[in-house]
PDB file of C-alpha atoms in Angstrom:
ATOM      1  CA  ARG A 568      -0.303   0.188  -0.103  1.00  0.00           C
ATOM      2  CA  LYS A 569       0.914   3.734  -0.797  1.00  0.00           C
ATOM      3  CA  SER A 570       0.498   4.273   3.037  1.00  0.00           C
ATOM      4  CA  ASP A 571       2.952   1.881   4.292  1.00  0.00           C
ATOM      5  CA  VAL A 572       5.504   3.024   1.840  1.00  0.00           C
ATOM      6  CA  LYS A 573       5.605   6.226   2.904  1.00  0.00           C
ATOM      7  CA  VAL A 574       6.054   5.279   6.729  1.00  0.00           C
ATOM      8  CA  ARG A 575       8.944   3.431   5.561  1.00  0.00           C
ATOM      9  CA  VAL A 576      10.482   6.166   3.909  1.00  0.00           C
ATOM     10  CA  ILE A 577       9.918   8.534   6.844  1.00  0.00           C
ATOM     11  CA  ARG A 578      11.211   5.716   9.455  1.00  0.00           C
ATOM     12  CA  ARG A 579      14.483   5.908   7.011  1.00  0.00           C
ATOM     13  CA  LYS A 580      14.855   9.386   7.184  1.00  0.00           C
ATOM     14  CA  ILE A 581      14.435   9.557  10.822  1.00  0.00           C
ATOM     15  CA  LYS A 582      17.018   6.698  11.358  1.00  0.00           C
ATOM     16  CA  GLN A 583      19.114   8.718   8.876  1.00  0.00           C
ATOM     17  CA  ALA A 584      18.900  12.023  10.599  1.00  0.00           C
ATOM     18  CA  THR A 585      19.452  10.019  14.460  1.00  0.00           C
ATOM     19  CA  ALA A 586      22.716   8.688  12.609  1.00  0.00           C
ATOM     20  CA  LYS A 587      23.955  12.491  11.617  1.00  0.00           C
ATOM     21  CA  ALA A 588      23.054  13.972  15.017  1.00  0.00           C
ATOM     22  CA  ARG A 589      25.568  15.472  16.958  1.00  0.00           C
ATOM     23  CA  PRO A 590      25.393  16.218  20.839  1.00  0.00           C
ATOM     24  CA  GLU A 591      26.389  19.954  20.197  1.00  0.00           C
ATOM     25  CA  HIS A 592      23.084  20.065  17.403  1.00  0.00           C
ATOM     26  CA  THR A 593      20.502  19.290  20.560  1.00  0.00           C
ATOM     27  CA  LEU A 594      18.566  22.365  21.414  1.00  0.00           C
ATOM     28  CA  GLY A 595      19.913  21.737  25.235  1.00  0.00           C
ATOM     29  CA  GLU A 596      23.238  22.496  23.902  1.00  0.00           C
ATOM     30  CA  LYS A 597      22.262  25.434  21.689  1.00  0.00           C
ATOM     31  CA  THR A 598      20.581  26.903  24.512  1.00  0.00           C
ATOM     32  CA  ARG A 599      23.591  26.491  26.756  1.00  0.00           C
ATOM     33  CA  ARG A 600      25.686  28.352  24.183  1.00  0.00           C
ATOM     34  CA  ALA A 601      23.142  30.940  23.498  1.00  0.00           C
ATOM     35  CA  LEU A 602      23.202  31.760  27.295  1.00  0.00           C
ATOM     36  CA  ASP A 603      26.497  32.272  27.385  1.00  0.00           C
ATOM     37  CA  ASN A 604      26.666  34.694  24.919  1.00  0.00           C
ATOM     38  CA  ILE A 605      23.549  36.326  26.449  1.00  0.00           C
ATOM     39  CA  ILE A 606      25.572  36.632  29.460  1.00  0.00           C
ATOM     40  CA  ASN A 607      29.040  37.552  28.618  1.00  0.00           C
ATOM     41  CA  GLY A 608      28.329  38.510  24.899  1.00  0.00           C
ATOM     42  CA  ASN A 609      29.916  41.978  23.533  1.00  0.00           C
ATOM     43  CA  THR A 610      28.441  42.194  20.183  1.00  0.00           C
ATOM     44  CA  LEU A 611      25.080  42.936  19.233  1.00  0.00           C
ATOM     45  CA  GLU A 612      25.213  40.398  16.341  1.00  0.00           C
ATOM     46  CA  LYS A 613      26.327  37.570  18.747  1.00  0.00           C
ATOM     47  CA  VAL A 614      23.445  39.025  21.354  1.00  0.00           C
ATOM     48  CA  LEU A 615      20.889  38.693  18.658  1.00  0.00           C
ATOM     49  CA  LYS A 616      21.960  35.291  16.964  1.00  0.00           C
ATOM     50  CA  SER A 617      21.384  33.987  20.887  1.00  0.00           C
ATOM     51  CA  CYS A 618      18.308  35.252  21.607  1.00  0.00           C
ATOM     52  CA  THR A 619      16.850  34.090  18.204  1.00  0.00           C
ATOM     53  CA  GLU A 620      18.387  30.616  19.368  1.00  0.00           C
ATOM     54  CA  LEU A 621      16.606  31.112  22.712  1.00  0.00           C
ATOM     55  CA  VAL A 622      13.218  31.904  20.741  1.00  0.00           C
ATOM     56  CA  GLY A 623      13.176  28.238  19.197  1.00  0.00           C
ATOM     57  CA  SER A 624      14.233  26.845  22.845  1.00  0.00           C
ATOM     58  CA  THR A 625      11.042  29.031  24.882  1.00  0.00           C
ATOM     59  CA  ALA A 626       8.678  27.918  22.210  1.00  0.00           C
ATOM     60  CA  TYR A 627       9.554  23.854  22.820  1.00  0.00           C
ATOM     61  CA  SER A 628      10.676  23.406  25.739  1.00  0.00           C
ATOM     62  CA  PRO A 629       9.307  24.232  29.234  1.00  0.00           C
ATOM     63  CA  ILE A 630      12.414  22.574  30.566  1.00  0.00           C
ATOM     64  CA  LEU A 631      14.689  24.780  28.716  1.00  0.00           C
ATOM     65  CA  SER A 632      12.552  27.614  29.774  1.00  0.00           C
ATOM     66  CA  SER A 633      13.119  26.915  32.883  1.00  0.00           C
ATOM     67  CA  THR A 634      16.851  26.959  32.403  1.00  0.00           C
ATOM     68  CA  ILE A 635      16.746  30.122  30.860  1.00  0.00           C
ATOM     69  CA  ILE A 636      14.702  31.650  33.898  1.00  0.00           C
ATOM     70  CA  HIS A 637      17.241  30.181  35.883  1.00  0.00           C
ATOM     71  CA  ALA A 638      19.594  31.611  34.378  1.00  0.00           C
ATOM     72  CA  GLY A 639      19.237  34.614  34.861  1.00  0.00           C
ATOM     73  CA  ALA A 640      18.855  36.032  31.412  1.00  0.00           C
ATOM     74  CA  VAL A 641      14.981  37.301  31.796  1.00  0.00           C
ATOM     75  CA  ASP A 642      16.927  40.396  33.671  1.00  0.00           C
ATOM     76  CA  ILE A 643      19.387  40.476  31.074  1.00  0.00           C
ATOM     77  CA  ILE A 644      16.914  40.535  28.280  1.00  0.00           C
ATOM     78  CA  PHE A 645      14.852  43.150  30.029  1.00  0.00           C
ATOM     79  CA  GLN A 646      18.170  45.230  30.356  1.00  0.00           C
ATOM     80  CA  PHE A 647      18.628  44.773  26.222  1.00  0.00           C
ATOM     81  CA  ILE A 648      14.898  45.615  25.780  1.00  0.00           C
ATOM     82  CA  LYS A 649      15.492  48.975  27.838  1.00  0.00           C
ATOM     83  CA  SER A 650      18.832  50.119  25.932  1.00  0.00           C
ATOM     84  CA  CYS A 651      17.448  49.478  22.596  1.00  0.00           C
ATOM     85  CA  ASN A 652      17.216  52.619  20.137  1.00  0.00           C
ATOM     86  CA  ARG A 653      14.851  53.070  17.339  1.00  0.00           C
ATOM     87  CA  SER A 654      17.878  51.724  15.046  1.00  0.00           C
ATOM     88  CA  GLN A 655      17.175  49.027  12.489  1.00  0.00           C
ATOM     89  CA  PRO A 656      19.453  46.155  14.374  1.00  0.00           C
ATOM     90  CA  HIS A 657      18.463  47.319  17.722  1.00  0.00           C
ATOM     91  CA  ILE A 658      14.536  46.752  16.206  1.00  0.00           C
ATOM     92  CA  ASN A 659      15.412  43.278  15.199  1.00  0.00           C
ATOM     93  CA  LEU A 660      17.353  42.313  18.961  1.00  0.00           C
ATOM     94  CA  LEU A 661      13.827  44.152  20.309  1.00  0.00           C
ATOM     95  CA  SER A 662      11.182  41.504  18.534  1.00  0.00           C
ATOM     96  CA  VAL A 663      13.431  38.876  19.044  1.00  0.00           C
ATOM     97  CA  ALA A 664      13.929  39.549  23.100  1.00  0.00           C
ATOM     98  CA  LEU A 665      10.318  40.295  23.099  1.00  0.00           C
ATOM     99  CA  LYS A 666       9.553  36.722  21.054  1.00  0.00           C
ATOM    100  CA  VAL A 667      11.576  35.210  24.071  1.00  0.00           C
ATOM    101  CA  LEU A 668       9.774  36.769  26.725  1.00  0.00           C
ATOM    102  CA  TYR A 669       6.583  36.017  24.934  1.00  0.00           C
ATOM    103  CA  ASN A 670       6.829  32.374  24.470  1.00  0.00           C
ATOM    104  CA  LEU A 671       7.952  32.119  28.209  1.00  0.00           C
ATOM    105  CA  SER A 672       4.652  34.191  29.090  1.00  0.00           C
ATOM    106  CA  LYS A 673       3.272  30.887  27.571  1.00  0.00           C
ATOM    107  CA  TRP A 674       4.301  28.629  29.957  1.00  0.00           C
ATOM    108  CA  ARG A 675       1.387  29.535  32.851  1.00  0.00           C
ATOM    109  CA  ASP A 676       3.732  28.000  35.524  1.00  0.00           C
ATOM    110  CA  MET A 677       6.674  29.946  34.884  1.00  0.00           C
ATOM    111  CA  ARG A 678       5.259  33.265  34.859  1.00  0.00           C
ATOM    112  CA  ASP A 679       5.633  34.246  38.495  1.00  0.00           C
ATOM    113  CA  LEU A 680       9.104  33.498  37.895  1.00  0.00           C
ATOM    114  CA  THR A 681       9.791  35.259  34.485  1.00  0.00           C
ATOM    115  CA  PHE A 682       7.699  38.414  35.893  1.00  0.00           C
ATOM    116  CA  SER A 683       8.639  38.511  39.008  1.00  0.00           C
ATOM    117  CA  ASP A 684       8.272  42.416  39.346  1.00  0.00           C
ATOM    118  CA  CYS A 685       5.036  42.681  37.522  1.00  0.00           C
ATOM    119  CA  ILE A 686       4.885  46.509  37.924  1.00  0.00           C
ATOM    120  CA  THR A 687       8.250  46.753  36.472  1.00  0.00           C
ATOM    121  CA  THR A 688       7.609  44.643  33.693  1.00  0.00           C
ATOM    122  CA  ALA A 689       4.403  46.624  32.597  1.00  0.00           C
ATOM    123  CA  ASP A 690       6.209  49.893  33.062  1.00  0.00           C
ATOM    124  CA  VAL A 691       9.170  48.430  30.602  1.00  0.00           C
ATOM    125  CA  MET A 692       6.282  47.174  28.164  1.00  0.00           C
ATOM    126  CA  ALA A 693       4.248  50.666  28.283  1.00  0.00           C
ATOM    127  CA  ASP A 694       7.585  52.277  27.348  1.00  0.00           C
ATOM    128  CA  VAL A 695       8.131  49.854  24.711  1.00  0.00           C
ATOM    129  CA  MET A 696       4.482  50.209  23.377  1.00  0.00           C
ATOM    130  CA  GLN A 697       4.801  53.823  23.065  1.00  0.00           C
ATOM    131  CA  LYS A 698       8.553  54.152  21.459  1.00  0.00           C
ATOM    132  CA  TYR A 699       7.416  51.662  18.926  1.00  0.00           C
ATOM    133  CA  ARG A 700       3.711  52.011  18.477  1.00  0.00           C
ATOM    134  CA  ASP A 701       4.081  52.329  14.837  1.00  0.00           C
ATOM    135  CA  ASN A 702       5.916  48.580  14.508  1.00  0.00           C
ATOM    136  CA  ASP A 703       2.754  46.630  14.838  1.00  0.00           C
ATOM    137  CA  THR A 704       5.135  43.457  15.733  1.00  0.00           C
ATOM    138  CA  ILE A 705       6.520  44.936  18.696  1.00  0.00           C
ATOM    139  CA  LEU A 706       3.384  46.792  19.928  1.00  0.00           C
ATOM    140  CA  LEU A 707       1.689  43.332  20.281  1.00  0.00           C
ATOM    141  CA  LEU A 708       4.270  41.676  21.226  1.00  0.00           C
ATOM    142  CA  ALA A 709       4.840  43.853  24.444  1.00  0.00           C
ATOM    143  CA  GLY A 710       1.002  44.082  24.624  1.00  0.00           C
ATOM    144  CA  SER A 711       0.434  40.509  25.012  1.00  0.00           C
ATOM    145  CA  ILE A 712       3.441  39.831  27.485  1.00  0.00           C
ATOM    146  CA  THR A 713       1.993  42.671  29.506  1.00  0.00           C
ATOM    147  CA  LEU A 714      -1.492  41.065  29.521  1.00  0.00           C
ATOM    148  CA  ALA A 715       0.117  37.734  30.395  1.00  0.00           C
ATOM    149  CA  CYS A 716       1.993  39.406  33.022  1.00  0.00           C
ATOM    150  CA  LEU A 717      -1.085  40.951  34.978  1.00  0.00           C
ATOM    151  CA  SER A 718      -3.912  38.159  33.744  1.00  0.00           C
ATOM    152  CA  ASP A 719      -2.311  36.023  36.917  1.00  0.00           C
TER     153      ASP A 719
END
């Protein structure tokens, strides 16, 4: 049957991908390297790339999200957000940083850890919404984070 052939092809592809897999390519290892770069990062390019890695980690793994929170990355991300200006590289970093916080806000049981000071979070997000009100993506993310922070 056609479906049996498709299943066999998929299984073969999974086996091949598993054989090629390396520990340094795991989501956990990528998250660890990204955290190191965010904590010790000194260039905007490294920080942006690392935040982009954290977007995937926070979207797919509550365990890695917890690791990110406990590593102190949330406070650092808030500092990045507060220091951004309206230049395009900073807008790119801001957008990715907000996506990380938005993804963290989706894990209900981690919201208190993510947004331990809800007043400060709301203040920062209000500043972001005011400063970038012409950017729909940033406005929506900041509004969603504020709502998540205040909802519980």
